[in-house]
Amino acid sequence: MTSTTKPLRGSDSLAVSLPVANFLSFFAIAAVEFSVPFVAVDALGANATIVALLGICRFAPQVLLAGPAARLVERFDQRAVMIGSELLRVAAFALAALGLAFAPGVALGVFCLANISLACGSILTAISTQVLIPRTFTDEALPKIYSRLGMAESSADAAAPFLTGLALAAFGLAPTYGTAAALALAACGLLLGIPRVRVPSGTPEDPADPADPKDLAEGAGDPPAPRKSTLRGGLAVNFRTPALRTVTVWSLSYNFGQCVIEAVLLITLLDTTPLSAATYGVIRSCSVLFAVLGSYLAERLPRALRSGWGTSLFGCGAVGAYTVIGIGAYLGGTRGLLLVLLGFVIDEFCSGVVLVRVQTFRARAITDAERPMATASYRAANLTAVPLGLAVGGIAGVLMSSATLLLAIGLLMVVPAALIWSRPVRESEPVAA
C-alpha cells in the first residue's frame, strides 16, 4: 500500500468541496461537448469531416501532451495545477462563446481552439486528481471519495446535455457558454481549499519516503528535485504486477470494443428496431442515472465485495453488458430494443461501481512518485483505444452487415469480461474490514 496513513489537515472539508467542484467542472465540460458540434452543424453548416476534426481536437491533445502534463504535475503543487486546468476550461468556454462573432471558417477554427484548451485542462485534471487524493485522504477513505467524485461526474454528464439544449433554445450561444465559464470559475473558488500537495522526490526504482504530510500540505521545504520520468516508464508501471497488467488490458479492451460498437450501434438500431430519436435519448439519459447509482453504492457494497472480488464482478458485468447489447441489436424489434436498454443499464451501473474499485486499487498499488506518469500513460493508452475502436467500427460497418458486426463484437467482449475475473484481480485486495 502506498497511500497516506494520516489525513492531511482540511481533508474533511475537501471531501465535500472537491466533489462539488468536480460536478461544476464536468457539467460545464459536458455542456460544451454537447453544444459545439450541434452549433457547428446547425449554424455553420459543418460536415462530417469538420465534426470529426472537432472531436480530434477534443481528445488528441490528451494523448499527445500526456507526458508534458505529467511533468507539470510532478513539478508544481496540486492546487496550482488544478486551478490552472480549470482556467484553461474558462478560456475554452470564452472562445466558444465568441465563435459565432466571426466568419464561418474562422468560427470553426475558434471552436477547434476551444476544444484544444478543454483537452489540455482535462489531462491536467485527470493526472492531478489521481496524485492529490491518495496523498490527502486515508487509505480507508479512498472508496468514499472516489465514489463521490464518480457520482458528481455521472450526474453532470446526465444533466448537462438536457439543460444545455434548453439553454441554447432559450438564450442562445453566448449566454450558455458564459454560464459554463461562470461554473468553471466557481469550481476555481472551491479548489482554493486544496492543500499544496507535491509529488514526493525519488525515482520509481528507489522511491524516497514522502515528507511529513503537514509539510506537504503547507508547501514547506524546497520543491522536490526534477525526476527523469517518461510515458514509457509510466506504462511499464501499469504492467508491473499481474493485477495491474490485467486491469490495464481489461480497460483497453473495454474502451476499444465499446467504441467499435458505438460506431455502428445507432445505424443498426434504426434499421432493426422501432427506435425514434426520443426513445434513443431516453435510453441513453436514463442509463446514465444508473452510473450515478453505481458510484453511490460502490462504497456501500457488502463486505465480501469491497475487495478484488467486487472489482472482478462489476468489471465483468460492465464489459459483458455489451454482449447483451449486441444480441439485442441483432435480434431487432421491440424485444431487441428492450435488451439494448437492459445492456446499457447493466453497463452504466457496473461501470459506476468498477470505476471506484479500479481507482481505489490503482491508488493503493502505485507509489506516489510513480503516479503522475503512470496515470498519464494509462489515460493516453485508453484515449488512443477510443479513435482506434471508432475507426475499426466505421470501416468494418461498411464491409459487413452492421448487425452482424455488433453481434460478433458483443460476443468477443466475453474475453475481457473473463480476463478481469481472473485470480490476480480477485485476490488483488483483501476483503475490507
Coordinates of C-alpha atoms in Angstrom, one line a residue:
M1 CA 0.0 0.0 0.0
T2 CA 1.3 3.5 -0.8
S3 CA -1.4 5.9 0.4
T4 CA -1.0 8.0 3.5
T5 CA -1.9 6.7 6.9
K6 CA -3.0 10.0 8.3
P7 CA -5.3 12.6 6.6
L8 CA -3.9 16.0 5.8
R9 CA -5.3 19.0 7.6
G10 CA -8.6 20.1 5.9
S11 CA -9.2 16.8 4.2
D12 CA -12.7 16.6 5.7
S13 CA -13.8 19.9 4.1
L14 CA -12.0 18.9 0.9
A15 CA -14.1 15.6 0.8
V16 CA -17.1 17.9 0.3
S17 CA -15.7 20.8 -1.8
L18 CA -13.8 18.6 -4.3
P19 CA -16.9 16.6 -5.5
V20 CA -18.9 19.8 -5.8
A21 CA -16.1 21.4 -7.9
N22 CA -15.9 18.2 -9.9
F23 CA -19.7 18.4 -10.6
L24 CA -19.5 22.1 -11.7
S25 CA -16.5 21.4 -13.9
F26 CA -17.9 18.3 -15.6
F27 CA -21.3 20.0 -16.1
A28 CA -19.5 22.8 -17.9
I29 CA -17.5 20.4 -20.0
A30 CA -20.5 18.3 -20.9
A31 CA -22.4 21.5 -21.9
V32 CA -19.6 22.5 -24.4
E33 CA -19.1 18.9 -25.7
F34 CA -22.8 18.7 -26.4
S35 CA -23.3 22.1 -28.0
V36 CA -20.1 22.8 -30.0
P37 CA -20.8 20.0 -32.6
F38 CA -24.5 21.0 -32.6
V39 CA -23.9 24.7 -33.2
A40 CA -21.2 23.9 -35.8
V41 CA -23.6 21.8 -37.8
D42 CA -26.8 23.8 -37.2
A43 CA -25.4 27.4 -37.5
L44 CA -22.2 27.0 -39.5
G45 CA -23.2 24.1 -41.8
A46 CA -20.2 21.9 -40.8
N47 CA -20.0 18.5 -42.5
A48 CA -18.9 15.1 -41.0
T49 CA -15.2 15.9 -41.6
I50 CA -15.5 19.1 -39.5
V51 CA -17.4 17.3 -36.8
A52 CA -14.6 14.6 -36.7
L53 CA -12.0 17.4 -36.6
L54 CA -13.7 18.9 -33.6
G55 CA -13.6 15.5 -31.9
I56 CA -9.9 15.1 -32.7
C57 CA -9.2 18.5 -31.2
R58 CA -11.0 17.4 -28.0
F59 CA -9.1 14.2 -27.5
A60 CA -5.9 14.1 -29.4
P61 CA -4.1 16.7 -27.2
Q62 CA -4.8 14.5 -24.2
V63 CA -2.7 11.7 -25.8
L64 CA 0.0 13.9 -27.4
L65 CA 0.5 16.0 -24.2
A66 CA 0.2 13.3 -21.6
G67 CA 3.9 13.2 -20.9
P68 CA 4.4 17.0 -20.6
A69 CA 1.2 17.2 -18.4
A70 CA 2.6 14.6 -16.1
R71 CA 5.9 16.5 -15.7
L72 CA 3.9 19.7 -14.9
V73 CA 2.1 17.7 -12.2
E74 CA 5.4 16.5 -10.8
R75 CA 6.9 20.0 -10.8
F76 CA 4.1 22.1 -9.2
D77 CA 1.8 21.7 -6.3
Q78 CA -1.7 20.3 -7.0
R79 CA -3.6 23.4 -6.0
A80 CA -1.8 25.3 -8.7
V81 CA -2.2 22.6 -11.3
M82 CA -5.9 22.1 -10.7
I83 CA -6.8 25.8 -10.7
G84 CA -4.7 26.2 -13.8
S85 CA -6.5 23.4 -15.6
E86 CA -9.8 25.0 -14.6
L87 CA -8.7 28.3 -16.0
L88 CA -8.0 26.5 -19.3
R89 CA -11.6 25.5 -19.3
V90 CA -12.7 29.1 -18.7
A91 CA -10.6 30.1 -21.7
A92 CA -12.3 27.3 -23.8
F93 CA -15.8 28.5 -22.8
A94 CA -14.9 32.1 -23.6
L95 CA -13.5 31.1 -27.0
A96 CA -16.7 29.1 -27.7
A97 CA -18.9 32.0 -26.7
L98 CA -17.1 34.3 -29.2
G99 CA -17.1 31.7 -32.0
L100 CA -20.2 33.0 -33.9
A101 CA -18.9 36.5 -33.9
F102 CA -16.5 35.5 -36.8
A103 CA -17.0 34.3 -40.3
P104 CA -17.9 30.6 -40.5
G105 CA -14.4 29.4 -41.4
V106 CA -12.8 31.4 -38.6
A107 CA -15.6 30.4 -36.2
L108 CA -14.9 26.7 -36.8
G109 CA -11.2 27.4 -36.1
V110 CA -12.1 29.1 -32.9
F111 CA -14.2 26.1 -31.9
C112 CA -11.2 23.9 -32.5
L113 CA -9.1 26.1 -30.3
A114 CA -11.7 25.9 -27.6
N115 CA -11.7 22.1 -27.8
I116 CA -7.9 22.0 -27.6
S117 CA -8.0 24.2 -24.5
L118 CA -10.6 22.0 -23.0
A119 CA -8.5 18.9 -23.7
C120 CA -5.4 20.4 -22.1
G121 CA -7.4 21.2 -18.9
S122 CA -8.8 17.6 -18.9
I123 CA -5.5 15.8 -19.0
L124 CA -4.0 18.0 -16.3
T125 CA -7.0 17.5 -14.0
A126 CA -7.1 13.7 -14.6
I127 CA -3.4 13.3 -13.6
S128 CA -3.5 15.8 -10.7
T129 CA -6.6 14.3 -9.1
Q130 CA -5.0 10.8 -9.0
V131 CA -2.0 12.4 -7.3
L132 CA -4.0 14.5 -4.9
I133 CA -6.4 12.0 -3.5
P134 CA -4.1 9.2 -2.3
R135 CA -1.8 11.9 -0.7
T136 CA -4.6 13.7 1.1
F137 CA -7.0 11.0 2.3
T138 CA -6.5 7.9 4.4
D139 CA -6.4 4.5 2.8
E140 CA -9.9 3.7 4.3
A141 CA -11.4 6.9 2.9
L142 CA -10.4 6.3 -0.7
P143 CA -13.5 4.4 -1.8
K144 CA -15.7 7.1 -0.3
I145 CA -14.0 10.0 -2.1
Y146 CA -13.8 8.2 -5.4
S147 CA -17.5 7.3 -5.0
R148 CA -18.4 10.9 -4.5
L149 CA -16.3 12.0 -7.5
G150 CA -17.9 9.3 -9.7
M151 CA -21.4 10.4 -8.6
A152 CA -20.6 14.1 -9.4
E153 CA -19.2 13.3 -12.8
S154 CA -22.1 11.0 -13.8
S155 CA -24.7 13.4 -12.6
A156 CA -23.1 16.2 -14.6
D157 CA -23.0 14.1 -17.7
A158 CA -26.6 13.2 -17.3
A159 CA -28.0 16.7 -16.6
A160 CA -25.8 18.9 -18.8
P161 CA -27.0 17.8 -22.4
F162 CA -30.7 18.3 -21.5
L163 CA -30.2 21.6 -19.7
T164 CA -27.8 22.9 -22.3
G165 CA -30.3 22.1 -25.1
L166 CA -32.9 24.1 -23.3
A167 CA -30.5 27.0 -22.7
L168 CA -29.4 27.2 -26.3
A169 CA -33.0 27.3 -27.4
A170 CA -34.0 29.9 -24.8
F171 CA -30.9 32.2 -24.5
G172 CA -28.5 31.5 -27.4
L173 CA -24.9 30.5 -27.7
A174 CA -23.0 33.3 -25.8
P175 CA -25.1 33.3 -22.6
T176 CA -25.0 29.5 -22.5
Y177 CA -21.2 29.4 -22.8
G178 CA -20.9 32.4 -20.4
T179 CA -22.8 30.3 -17.8
A180 CA -20.4 27.4 -18.4
A181 CA -17.4 29.7 -17.8
A182 CA -19.0 31.0 -14.6
L183 CA -19.4 27.4 -13.4
A184 CA -15.7 26.8 -14.1
L185 CA -14.8 29.9 -12.2
A186 CA -16.9 28.8 -9.3
A187 CA -15.0 25.5 -9.3
C188 CA -11.8 27.5 -9.1
G189 CA -13.0 29.1 -5.9
L190 CA -13.7 25.7 -4.4
L191 CA -10.3 24.4 -5.5
L192 CA -8.6 27.2 -3.5
G193 CA -9.0 24.9 -0.5
I194 CA -6.8 22.2 -2.0
P195 CA -3.6 21.6 0.1
R196 CA -0.3 22.3 -1.7
V197 CA 0.5 18.7 -2.1
R198 CA 3.6 17.9 -4.2
V199 CA 4.7 14.6 -5.7
P200 CA 7.5 13.3 -3.5
S201 CA 11.0 13.2 -4.9
G202 CA 12.6 9.9 -5.8
T203 CA 12.7 7.6 -8.7
P204 CA 10.4 4.6 -9.4
E205 CA 13.4 2.3 -8.8
D206 CA 14.1 3.8 -5.4
P207 CA 11.2 5.9 -4.3
A208 CA 12.0 8.2 -1.4
D209 CA 9.9 8.2 1.7
P210 CA 7.4 11.1 1.5
A211 CA 7.9 14.1 3.7
D212 CA 5.7 14.8 6.6
P213 CA 2.1 15.3 5.3
K214 CA 1.7 18.6 7.1
D215 CA 4.8 19.9 5.5
L216 CA 3.5 18.8 2.1
A217 CA 0.1 20.4 2.8
E218 CA 1.7 23.8 3.6
G219 CA 4.3 23.6 0.9
A220 CA 7.1 23.7 3.5
G221 CA 10.6 22.9 2.4
D222 CA 12.3 23.1 -1.0
P223 CA 10.4 21.8 -4.1
P224 CA 11.3 18.3 -5.0
A225 CA 14.1 17.8 -7.4
P226 CA 13.0 17.1 -11.0
R227 CA 12.9 13.4 -11.8
K228 CA 13.5 11.7 -15.1
S229 CA 10.3 10.0 -16.0
T230 CA 8.8 9.1 -19.3
L231 CA 5.5 7.8 -20.6
R232 CA 7.2 4.5 -21.4
G233 CA 8.3 4.2 -17.8
G234 CA 4.8 5.1 -16.7
L235 CA 3.3 2.5 -19.0
A236 CA 5.7 -0.1 -17.5
V237 CA 4.3 0.6 -14.1
N238 CA 0.8 -0.3 -15.3
F239 CA 2.1 -3.7 -16.4
R240 CA 4.3 -4.3 -13.4
T241 CA 2.2 -6.8 -11.5
P242 CA -0.3 -9.4 -12.7
A243 CA -3.2 -7.5 -11.2
L244 CA -2.1 -4.1 -12.7
R245 CA -1.5 -5.7 -16.0
T246 CA -4.9 -7.4 -16.1
V247 CA -6.8 -4.3 -15.2
T248 CA -4.9 -2.3 -17.8
V249 CA -5.5 -4.8 -20.6
W250 CA -9.2 -5.0 -19.5
S251 CA -9.6 -1.3 -19.6
L252 CA -8.0 -1.0 -23.1
S253 CA -10.2 -3.9 -24.4
Y254 CA -13.3 -2.3 -22.9
N255 CA -12.7 1.1 -24.5
F256 CA -11.8 -0.4 -27.8
G257 CA -14.7 -2.8 -28.0
Q258 CA -17.2 -0.2 -26.8
C259 CA -16.2 2.3 -29.5
V260 CA -16.3 -0.4 -32.3
I261 CA -19.9 -1.0 -31.2
E262 CA -20.7 2.8 -30.8
A263 CA -19.6 3.4 -34.4
V264 CA -22.5 1.3 -35.8
L265 CA -25.0 1.0 -33.0
L266 CA -27.3 3.8 -33.9
I267 CA -27.3 2.8 -37.6
T268 CA -28.2 -0.8 -36.6
L269 CA -30.9 0.2 -34.1
L270 CA -32.6 2.5 -36.6
D271 CA -32.6 -0.4 -39.1
T272 CA -33.7 -3.3 -36.9
T273 CA -35.7 -1.8 -34.1
P274 CA -38.6 0.7 -33.7
L275 CA -36.2 3.3 -32.4
S276 CA -37.0 7.0 -32.5
A277 CA -34.9 10.0 -31.6
A278 CA -36.9 10.5 -28.4
T279 CA -36.6 6.8 -27.4
Y280 CA -32.9 6.8 -28.0
G281 CA -32.5 9.9 -25.9
V282 CA -34.5 8.4 -23.1
I283 CA -32.4 5.1 -23.2
R284 CA -29.1 6.9 -23.0
S285 CA -30.1 9.5 -20.4
C286 CA -31.9 7.0 -18.1
S287 CA -29.0 4.6 -18.3
V288 CA -26.5 7.3 -17.2
L289 CA -28.5 7.6 -14.0
F290 CA -27.6 4.1 -13.2
A291 CA -23.9 5.1 -13.3
V292 CA -24.7 7.6 -10.5
L293 CA -26.4 4.8 -8.5
G294 CA -23.4 2.5 -9.1
S295 CA -21.0 5.2 -7.9
Y296 CA -23.1 5.7 -4.8
L297 CA -23.3 2.1 -3.9
A298 CA -19.6 1.4 -4.6
E299 CA -18.6 2.2 -1.1
R300 CA -21.7 0.6 0.4
L301 CA -21.2 -2.9 -1.1
P302 CA -21.5 -6.0 1.1
R303 CA -18.2 -6.7 2.9
A304 CA -17.2 -9.5 0.6
L305 CA -17.4 -7.2 -2.5
R306 CA -15.3 -4.4 -1.0
S307 CA -12.2 -6.2 -2.4
G308 CA -10.8 -7.6 -5.6
W309 CA -13.9 -9.8 -5.9
G310 CA -16.0 -6.6 -6.3
T311 CA -13.6 -5.3 -9.0
S312 CA -13.8 -8.6 -10.9
L313 CA -17.6 -9.0 -10.6
F314 CA -18.6 -5.5 -11.7
G315 CA -15.8 -5.2 -14.2
C316 CA -17.1 -8.4 -15.8
G317 CA -20.6 -7.0 -15.8
A318 CA -19.6 -3.7 -17.4
V319 CA -17.9 -5.5 -20.4
G320 CA -20.4 -8.3 -20.6
A321 CA -23.3 -5.8 -20.9
Y322 CA -22.1 -5.2 -24.5
T323 CA -22.8 -8.9 -25.3
V324 CA -26.4 -8.2 -24.3
I325 CA -26.4 -5.0 -26.4
G326 CA -25.0 -6.9 -29.4
I327 CA -27.5 -9.7 -29.2
G328 CA -30.4 -7.2 -28.8
A329 CA -29.4 -5.1 -31.8
Y330 CA -29.0 -8.3 -33.9
L331 CA -32.4 -9.7 -32.9
G332 CA -34.1 -6.4 -33.6
G333 CA -37.8 -5.5 -32.9
T334 CA -39.2 -4.3 -29.6
R335 CA -37.7 -7.3 -27.8
G336 CA -34.2 -6.5 -29.1
L337 CA -34.6 -2.8 -28.1
L338 CA -35.5 -3.8 -24.6
L339 CA -32.4 -6.0 -24.5
V340 CA -30.3 -3.0 -25.6
L341 CA -31.8 -0.9 -22.9
L342 CA -31.0 -3.6 -20.3
G343 CA -27.5 -3.8 -21.6
F344 CA -27.0 -0.1 -21.2
V345 CA -28.4 -0.1 -17.7
I346 CA -26.1 -3.0 -16.7
D347 CA -23.1 -1.3 -18.3
E348 CA -23.6 2.1 -16.6
F349 CA -24.4 0.6 -13.2
C350 CA -21.4 -1.8 -13.2
S351 CA -19.2 0.9 -14.7
G352 CA -20.1 3.3 -11.9
V353 CA -19.1 0.6 -9.3
V354 CA -15.9 -0.7 -11.1
L355 CA -14.5 2.8 -11.7
V356 CA -14.4 3.4 -8.0
R357 CA -12.9 0.0 -7.4
V358 CA -10.3 0.4 -10.0
Q359 CA -9.3 3.9 -8.9
T360 CA -9.0 2.7 -5.3
F361 CA -6.9 -0.4 -6.4
R362 CA -4.6 1.8 -8.5
A363 CA -4.2 4.3 -5.7
R364 CA -3.1 1.6 -3.4
A365 CA -0.9 -0.3 -5.9
I366 CA 1.1 2.6 -7.4
T367 CA 3.7 4.6 -5.4
D368 CA 3.3 8.4 -5.1
A369 CA 6.4 9.1 -7.0
E370 CA 5.3 6.9 -9.9
R371 CA 1.7 8.1 -10.0
P372 CA 1.8 11.1 -12.3
M373 CA 3.5 9.3 -15.3
A374 CA 1.6 6.1 -14.6
T375 CA -1.7 7.9 -14.7
A376 CA -0.7 9.9 -17.8
S377 CA 0.3 6.8 -19.7
Y378 CA -2.8 4.9 -18.6
R379 CA -5.1 7.7 -19.8
A380 CA -3.2 8.2 -23.0
A381 CA -3.4 4.5 -23.9
N382 CA -7.2 4.4 -23.1
L383 CA -7.8 7.6 -25.2
T384 CA -5.9 6.1 -28.1
A385 CA -8.1 3.0 -27.9
V386 CA -11.2 5.2 -28.5
P387 CA -10.5 6.5 -32.0
L388 CA -9.0 3.2 -33.0
G389 CA -12.2 1.5 -32.0
L390 CA -14.3 4.0 -33.8
A391 CA -12.1 3.7 -36.9
V392 CA -12.3 -0.1 -36.9
G393 CA -16.1 0.0 -36.4
G394 CA -16.6 2.6 -39.1
I395 CA -14.6 0.6 -41.7
A396 CA -16.0 -2.8 -40.7
G397 CA -19.5 -1.5 -40.7
V398 CA -19.1 -0.7 -44.4
L399 CA -17.6 -4.0 -45.3
M400 CA -20.2 -6.2 -43.5
S401 CA -23.6 -6.0 -42.0
S402 CA -23.6 -3.7 -39.0
A403 CA -26.0 -6.0 -37.1
T404 CA -23.6 -9.0 -37.7
L405 CA -20.7 -6.8 -36.6
L406 CA -22.5 -5.8 -33.4
L407 CA -23.2 -9.5 -32.6
A408 CA -19.6 -10.5 -33.3
I409 CA -18.0 -7.8 -31.2
G410 CA -20.6 -8.3 -28.4
L411 CA -19.7 -12.0 -28.2
L412 CA -16.0 -11.1 -28.3
M413 CA -16.5 -8.8 -25.3
V414 CA -16.8 -12.0 -23.3
V415 CA -12.9 -12.3 -23.5
P416 CA -12.1 -9.1 -21.4
A417 CA -15.0 -9.9 -19.1
A418 CA -13.4 -13.3 -18.4
L419 CA -10.0 -11.6 -18.1
I420 CA -10.9 -9.3 -15.2
W421 CA -12.5 -12.3 -13.5
S422 CA -9.0 -13.9 -13.3
R423 CA -7.3 -14.7 -10.0
P424 CA -4.8 -11.8 -9.9
V425 CA -7.6 -9.3 -9.8
R426 CA -9.9 -11.3 -7.4
E427 CA -7.0 -11.6 -5.0
S428 CA -5.6 -8.1 -5.5
E429 CA -7.1 -6.7 -2.3
P430 CA -8.2 -8.4 0.9
V431 CA -11.8 -8.3 2.0
A432 CA -12.4 -4.9 3.7
A433 CA -12.9 -5.0 7.5

